[in-house]
Short mmCIF file of C-alpha atoms in Angstrom, two decimals:
data_model
loop_
_atom_site.label_atom_id
_atom_site.label_comp_id
_atom_site.label_asym_id
_atom_site.label_seq_id
_atom_site.Cartn_x
_atom_site.Cartn_y
_atom_site.Cartn_z
CA MET A 943 -0.02 -0.02 -0.06
CA THR A 944 1.32 3.52 -0.83
CA SER A 945 1.35 6.33 1.55
CA GLU A 946 -1.23 7.89 -0.66
CA ALA A 947 -3.78 5.33 -1.16
CA VAL A 948 -6.08 4.61 1.86
CA GLY A 949 -7.80 1.26 1.70
CA VAL A 950 -11.60 0.96 1.97
CA THR A 951 -12.48 0.78 5.65
CA ARG A 952 -15.90 -0.90 5.65
CA ARG A 953 -16.69 -4.60 4.69
CA HIS A 954 -18.78 -5.54 1.73
CA GLU A 955 -20.45 -8.25 0.18
CA PHE A 956 -22.20 -8.53 -3.04
CA VAL A 957 -24.52 -10.93 -5.24
CA LEU A 958 -23.97 -10.76 -9.06
CA PHE A 959 -26.65 -12.19 -11.36
CA PHE A 960 -25.94 -12.63 -15.11
CA ASP A 961 -27.60 -14.75 -17.66
CA VAL A 962 -26.52 -16.44 -21.01
CA GLN A 963 -28.56 -17.14 -24.08
CA ASN A 964 -27.39 -19.29 -26.67
CA GLY A 965 -23.62 -19.29 -25.72
CA ASN A 966 -21.08 -20.97 -23.71
CA PRO A 967 -20.38 -18.89 -20.75
CA ASN A 968 -17.38 -20.82 -19.35
CA GLY A 969 -15.96 -23.94 -21.26
CA ASP A 970 -14.38 -26.50 -19.44
CA PRO A 971 -11.05 -27.63 -21.26
CA ASP A 972 -10.90 -31.05 -19.56
CA ALA A 973 -14.45 -31.68 -21.14
CA GLY A 974 -14.04 -30.68 -24.69
CA ASN A 975 -14.83 -26.93 -23.80
CA LEU A 976 -18.32 -28.02 -23.02
CA PRO A 977 -20.12 -25.73 -20.58
CA ARG A 978 -19.02 -26.28 -16.88
CA LEU A 979 -21.79 -28.19 -15.14
CA ASP A 980 -22.24 -29.68 -11.59
CA PRO A 981 -22.78 -33.28 -12.64
CA GLU A 982 -24.87 -33.99 -9.39
CA THR A 983 -27.12 -30.92 -10.01
CA ASN A 984 -26.53 -30.17 -13.81
CA GLN A 985 -26.55 -26.50 -12.52
CA GLY A 986 -24.24 -24.54 -14.84
CA LEU A 987 -20.93 -23.24 -13.51
CA VAL A 988 -18.45 -20.52 -14.10
CA SER A 989 -15.56 -19.90 -12.40
CA ASP A 990 -14.23 -17.57 -10.44
CA VAL A 991 -11.15 -17.29 -12.67
CA ALA A 992 -13.25 -16.50 -15.74
CA LEU A 993 -15.01 -13.55 -13.67
CA LYS A 994 -11.60 -11.88 -12.66
CA ARG A 995 -10.54 -11.99 -16.33
CA LYS A 996 -13.70 -10.08 -17.52
CA ILE A 997 -13.26 -7.77 -14.58
CA ARG A 998 -9.47 -7.17 -15.23
CA ASN A 999 -10.52 -6.79 -19.40
CA TYR A 1000 -13.05 -3.93 -18.15
CA VAL A 1001 -10.58 -2.00 -16.56
CA ALA A 1002 -7.73 -2.27 -18.86
CA LEU A 1003 -10.60 -0.59 -21.31
CA ALA A 1004 -11.99 1.85 -18.94
CA ARG A 1005 -8.65 3.03 -17.64
CA PRO A 1006 -6.04 2.56 -20.38
CA ASP A 1007 -3.49 5.37 -19.27
CA ALA A 1008 -4.71 6.17 -15.62
CA PRO A 1009 -1.90 5.82 -13.25
CA GLY A 1010 -2.49 2.91 -10.98
CA HIS A 1011 -4.53 1.04 -13.00
CA GLU A 1012 -2.36 -1.40 -15.09
CA ILE A 1013 -3.31 -4.91 -15.32
CA TYR A 1014 -0.67 -7.42 -14.03
CA MET A 1015 -2.56 -10.79 -15.14
CA ARG A 1016 -3.13 -9.90 -18.94
CA ASP A 1017 -2.94 -11.65 -21.98
CA GLY A 1018 0.86 -12.50 -23.18
CA ALA A 1019 2.37 -10.44 -19.92
CA THR A 1020 5.85 -11.53 -18.77
CA LEU A 1021 5.52 -11.64 -14.98
CA ASN A 1022 8.93 -11.37 -14.05
CA ALA A 1023 9.54 -8.11 -16.28
CA GLU A 1024 6.93 -6.52 -14.20
CA HIS A 1025 8.81 -7.76 -10.94
CA ARG A 1026 11.93 -6.29 -12.59
CA ARG A 1027 10.38 -2.82 -12.59
CA ALA A 1028 9.40 -3.01 -9.08
CA TRP A 1029 13.16 -3.82 -8.16
CA THR A 1030 14.40 -1.09 -10.70
CA ALA A 1031 12.08 1.72 -8.82
CA VAL A 1032 12.94 0.44 -5.29
CA MET A 1033 16.73 -0.88 -5.37
CA PRO A 1034 17.88 -0.19 -8.91
CA GLU A 1035 21.32 -1.05 -7.62
CA ALA A 1036 20.41 -4.46 -7.20
CA LYS A 1037 22.35 -7.41 -9.07
CA PRO A 1038 19.90 -9.81 -11.01
CA GLU A 1039 21.21 -12.60 -8.68
CA ASP A 1040 19.84 -10.74 -5.86
CA GLN A 1041 16.25 -10.39 -7.26
CA LYS A 1042 15.84 -14.12 -6.45
CA LYS A 1043 15.20 -13.46 -2.86
CA LEU A 1044 13.37 -10.93 -0.91
CA PRO A 1045 15.53 -8.12 0.74
CA LYS A 1046 14.96 -7.24 4.34
CA GLU A 1047 11.51 -6.36 5.45
CA ALA A 1048 11.50 -2.91 4.94
CA LYS A 1049 12.51 -3.02 1.60
CA ALA A 1050 10.66 -6.20 0.88
CA ARG A 1051 7.35 -4.29 1.85
CA GLU A 1052 8.28 -1.66 -0.62
CA LEU A 1053 8.47 -3.94 -3.30
CA THR A 1054 5.14 -5.48 -2.64
CA ARG A 1055 3.72 -1.79 -1.91
CA TRP A 1056 5.10 -0.44 -5.63
CA MET A 1057 3.22 -3.74 -7.17
CA CYS A 1058 -0.08 -2.94 -5.33
CA ALA A 1059 0.35 0.84 -6.46
CA ASN A 1060 0.80 0.10 -10.09
CA PHE A 1061 -1.62 -2.80 -10.58
CA TRP A 1062 -5.23 -2.37 -10.00
CA ASP A 1063 -5.78 -6.21 -10.01
CA ILE A 1064 -2.99 -6.85 -7.39
CA ARG A 1065 -4.46 -4.27 -5.18
CA ALA A 1066 -8.10 -6.20 -5.59
CA PHE A 1067 -7.23 -9.98 -6.04
CA GLY A 1068 -3.79 -10.14 -4.66
CA ALA A 1069 -0.85 -11.86 -6.24
CA VAL A 1070 2.00 -14.50 -5.55
CA MET A 1071 5.24 -12.63 -7.17
CA THR A 1072 7.92 -14.91 -6.35
CA THR A 1073 8.33 -16.46 -9.89
CA GLY A 1074 12.13 -16.20 -10.22
CA VAL A 1075 12.30 -12.42 -9.75
CA ASN A 1076 10.62 -12.07 -6.19
CA ALA A 1077 8.62 -9.16 -5.53
CA GLY A 1078 6.80 -10.78 -2.45
CA GLN A 1079 3.20 -12.02 -2.32
CA VAL A 1080 -0.15 -10.28 -1.16
CA ARG A 1081 -3.51 -11.22 -0.30
CA GLY A 1082 -6.45 -9.39 -2.04
CA PRO A 1083 -9.42 -8.09 -0.26
CA VAL A 1084 -11.85 -9.06 -3.33
CA GLN A 1085 -12.61 -12.56 -3.64
CA LEU A 1086 -15.23 -14.30 -5.82
CA ALA A 1087 -17.02 -17.55 -5.78
CA PHE A 1088 -17.90 -19.74 -8.44
CA ALA A 1089 -21.28 -18.87 -10.31
CA ARG A 1090 -23.87 -21.57 -10.50
CA SER A 1091 -26.96 -21.36 -12.44
CA VAL A 1092 -29.84 -21.13 -10.36
CA GLU A 1093 -31.76 -23.79 -12.06
CA PRO A 1094 -30.38 -26.77 -13.96
CA VAL A 1095 -29.24 -26.24 -17.75
CA LEU A 1096 -28.94 -28.62 -20.53
CA PRO A 1097 -26.01 -27.97 -22.69
CA LEU A 1098 -26.67 -28.25 -26.68
CA GLU A 1099 -24.06 -29.51 -29.14
CA ILE A 1100 -24.88 -27.70 -32.18
CA ALA A 1101 -23.27 -28.78 -35.93
CA ILE A 1102 -22.00 -26.10 -38.00
CA THR A 1103 -20.73 -26.17 -41.41
CA ARG A 1104 -17.70 -24.25 -42.64
CA LEU A 1105 -17.35 -23.30 -46.15
CA ALA A 1106 -13.27 -23.29 -46.13
CA ALA A 1107 -11.04 -26.34 -45.65
CA THR A 1108 -8.09 -26.13 -43.67
CA THR A 1109 -5.59 -27.98 -46.21
CA GLU A 1110 -5.65 -28.68 -50.07
CA ALA A 1111 -6.29 -32.24 -49.22
CA ASP A 1112 -9.36 -31.58 -47.26
CA ALA A 1113 -10.53 -29.19 -50.14
CA ASP A 1114 -9.98 -32.22 -52.77
CA ALA A 1115 -11.71 -34.63 -50.54
CA LYS A 1116 -14.43 -33.01 -48.92
CA GLY A 1117 -15.28 -30.35 -51.60
CA GLY A 1118 -14.03 -27.25 -49.43
CA ARG A 1119 -16.80 -27.85 -46.96
CA THR A 1120 -16.04 -29.24 -43.28
CA MET A 1121 -18.26 -29.69 -40.27
CA GLY A 1122 -17.61 -28.10 -36.79
CA ARG A 1123 -19.56 -27.98 -33.43
CA LYS A 1124 -20.05 -25.28 -31.10
CA HIS A 1125 -21.69 -25.96 -27.58
CA ILE A 1126 -24.35 -23.82 -25.94
CA VAL A 1127 -26.68 -23.38 -22.99
CA PRO A 1128 -29.77 -22.13 -24.43
CA TYR A 1129 -30.59 -20.08 -21.50
CA GLY A 1130 -29.38 -19.96 -17.90
CA LEU A 1131 -29.27 -17.30 -15.18
CA TYR A 1132 -26.32 -17.38 -12.91
CA ARG A 1133 -25.65 -16.20 -9.39
CA ALA A 1134 -22.15 -15.45 -8.10
CA HIS A 1135 -21.20 -14.11 -4.45
CA GLY A 1136 -18.30 -11.72 -3.78
CA PHE A 1137 -16.54 -10.44 -0.98
CA VAL A 1138 -14.39 -7.43 0.09
CA SER A 1139 -12.21 -7.51 3.27
CA ALA A 1140 -11.39 -4.20 4.80
CA PRO A 1141 -8.65 -5.15 7.04
CA LEU A 1142 -6.71 -6.67 3.45
CA ALA A 1143 -7.29 -3.46 2.04
CA SER A 1144 -6.47 -0.90 4.62
CA HIS A 1145 -3.87 -2.70 7.00
CA PRO A 1146 -1.06 -0.52 7.48
CA VAL A 1147 1.39 -3.41 6.70
CA LYS A 1148 -0.18 -6.03 4.82
CA GLY A 1149 -3.00 -4.05 3.11
CA THR A 1150 -3.17 -3.52 -0.60
CA GLY A 1151 -4.28 -0.08 -0.55
CA PHE A 1152 -7.54 -1.31 -2.31
CA SER A 1153 -9.54 2.34 -2.25
CA ASP A 1154 -13.16 3.66 -2.26
CA ASP A 1155 -12.40 4.50 -5.98
CA ASP A 1156 -11.16 1.16 -6.56
CA LEU A 1157 -14.34 -0.40 -5.01
CA ALA A 1158 -16.53 1.87 -7.02
CA LEU A 1159 -14.33 0.75 -10.56
CA LEU A 1160 -14.99 -2.98 -9.47
CA PHE A 1161 -19.06 -2.48 -9.09
CA GLU A 1162 -18.62 -0.56 -12.64
CA ALA A 1163 -16.86 -3.69 -14.04
CA LEU A 1164 -19.50 -6.00 -13.00
CA GLY A 1165 -22.24 -4.22 -14.17
CA GLN A 1166 -20.92 -3.49 -17.75
CA MET A 1167 -17.89 -6.09 -18.49
CA PHE A 1168 -20.28 -8.62 -20.54
CA ASP A 1169 -20.88 -5.59 -22.99
CA HIS A 1170 -17.16 -5.48 -23.69
CA ASP A 1171 -16.71 -9.21 -23.85
CA ARG A 1172 -18.65 -10.45 -26.74
CA SER A 1173 -17.76 -13.23 -28.75
CA ALA A 1174 -19.50 -16.07 -31.10
CA ALA A 1175 -18.95 -18.82 -28.49
CA ARG A 1176 -20.55 -16.76 -25.32
CA GLY A 1177 -23.80 -15.58 -27.23
CA GLU A 1178 -25.66 -12.98 -25.54
CA MET A 1179 -24.51 -12.70 -21.91
CA ALA A 1180 -25.38 -9.67 -19.61
CA THR A 1181 -25.38 -8.47 -16.06
CA ARG A 1182 -28.99 -8.43 -14.65
CA LYS A 1183 -28.65 -7.53 -10.94
CA LEU A 1184 -26.23 -6.42 -8.47
CA VAL A 1185 -26.95 -6.66 -4.81
CA ILE A 1186 -24.27 -4.89 -2.54
CA PHE A 1187 -24.49 -5.28 1.23
CA ARG A 1188 -22.17 -2.47 2.80
CA HIS A 1189 -21.31 -2.93 6.56
CA ALA A 1190 -20.55 0.04 8.88
CA THR A 1191 -17.25 -1.52 10.03
CA ALA A 1192 -14.37 -3.07 8.77
CA LEU A 1193 -15.07 -6.46 10.39
CA GLY A 1194 -18.58 -6.30 9.74
CA ASN A 1195 -21.97 -6.36 11.23
CA ALA A 1196 -23.72 -9.62 10.23
CA PRO A 1197 -22.68 -13.06 8.94
CA ALA A 1198 -22.14 -12.94 5.00
CA HIS A 1199 -24.34 -16.22 4.53
CA ALA A 1200 -27.15 -14.30 6.39
CA LEU A 1201 -27.03 -11.55 4.16
CA PHE A 1202 -26.96 -13.69 1.11
CA ASP A 1203 -30.05 -15.64 2.16
CA ARG A 1204 -32.04 -12.43 1.92
CA VAL A 1205 -31.41 -12.50 -1.83
CA ARG A 1206 -34.03 -14.67 -3.43
CA THR A 1207 -34.54 -16.09 -7.07
CA LEU A 1208 -38.25 -16.91 -7.66
CA ARG A 1209 -39.55 -18.63 -10.93
CA VAL A 1210 -42.42 -16.65 -12.53
CA HIS A 1211 -44.99 -18.47 -14.97
CA LYS A 1212 -48.02 -16.54 -16.20
CA GLY A 1213 -47.67 -13.85 -13.85
CA GLU A 1214 -47.09 -15.90 -10.75
CA ALA A 1215 -43.82 -16.14 -8.71
CA HIS A 1216 -42.95 -19.32 -7.17
CA GLU A 1217 -39.89 -20.74 -5.04
CA ILE A 1218 -37.74 -22.51 -7.44
CA GLY A 1219 -38.23 -26.41 -6.81
CA ALA A 1220 -41.61 -26.02 -5.26
CA ASP A 1221 -44.58 -28.30 -6.50
CA ALA A 1222 -46.12 -25.15 -8.45
CA THR A 1223 -42.94 -25.09 -10.80
CA ASP A 1224 -43.20 -28.74 -11.57
CA ASN A 1225 -45.04 -28.27 -15.00
CA CYS A 1226 -43.43 -24.96 -16.05
CA PRO A 1227 -41.74 -24.72 -19.19
CA PRO A 1228 -38.17 -24.23 -19.41
CA ALA A 1229 -36.81 -20.51 -18.78
CA ARG A 1230 -35.68 -18.78 -21.68
CA SER A 1231 -35.31 -15.22 -20.58
CA PHE A 1232 -34.72 -12.93 -17.21
CA ALA A 1233 -38.66 -12.64 -17.63
CA ASP A 1234 -39.00 -15.93 -16.26
CA TYR A 1235 -37.46 -14.80 -13.19
CA ARG A 1236 -37.84 -12.45 -10.07
CA VAL A 1237 -35.09 -11.43 -7.77
CA THR A 1238 -36.12 -10.00 -4.45
CA VAL A 1239 -33.97 -8.67 -1.51
CA ASP A 1240 -35.49 -8.94 2.06
CA ARG A 1241 -35.15 -5.69 3.65
CA GLU A 1242 -37.12 -6.46 6.80
CA ALA A 1243 -35.31 -6.16 10.06
CA LEU A 1244 -31.87 -5.71 8.39
CA PRO A 1245 -29.10 -6.06 11.00
CA ALA A 1246 -28.13 -2.74 12.42
CA GLY A 1247 -24.96 -0.93 10.47
CA VAL A 1248 -25.82 -3.04 7.30
CA GLU A 1249 -26.94 -1.38 4.11
CA VAL A 1250 -28.16 -2.75 0.71
CA ILE A 1251 -27.27 -1.37 -2.60
CA GLU A 1252 -29.38 -2.63 -5.77
CA GLN A 1253 -28.08 -1.71 -9.04
#
């Protein structure tokens, strides 16, 4: 954390709802890039890594030249080169062989603080920067859980025709046409939980300096990241709702799970809303749009010191 940066001083949790229509929200490389699934429930999954990637991409687009908003974990990055920049800034006299080990405690903290000050995603998510050129490691105050679809999904495998061949031999044998396949989820509404730790942001020694401005940018990214992440594979994806719980203190005023339980997803059919899994939903047709759901937030008897923000 730099001396200029003041980390967030209040704990936050949030619930993110996003949906996909006719796309693959997160392919599983161990399963031929099929959409990720919980095999026991058939609920769709999107990894925390995939969500963080989209957040990083948005920040890079929204703040391309802003000081302190570089992205550390980006496509094609050489991590050790970034670590050397920190060494050059903090200890320019150090030799390459000296950079394999962290220096004494004060200088080691300066190296890590330099990385936090310059890279937004290190301030947010933390990083292990011990790959050959050692710049230390830091725990990030922002963490995301896997997103899970609110109901089971049924991925489809779609056959497609490609009008061009890969090789001359393919062109002669197949008349220039080849077949391909893509995997889609016809529709799915996904829910993800996120956490922001004030102590990991604002601790005078171990804090990353993740500030209120950084937090505002995080929430902005969560709301808009899918609009700048289009691809043929992902179909139509959009953030549908963001529910934020802001605590009055650094350690928080209520357990996170109790707050998450206040956010419910109901199934809507013919104008009536029912709990997902209730008998009344047995004969409902498959959901095919966000209009088939209703997200509610119970604001009654909120714990003292907890504020709810809906976006």
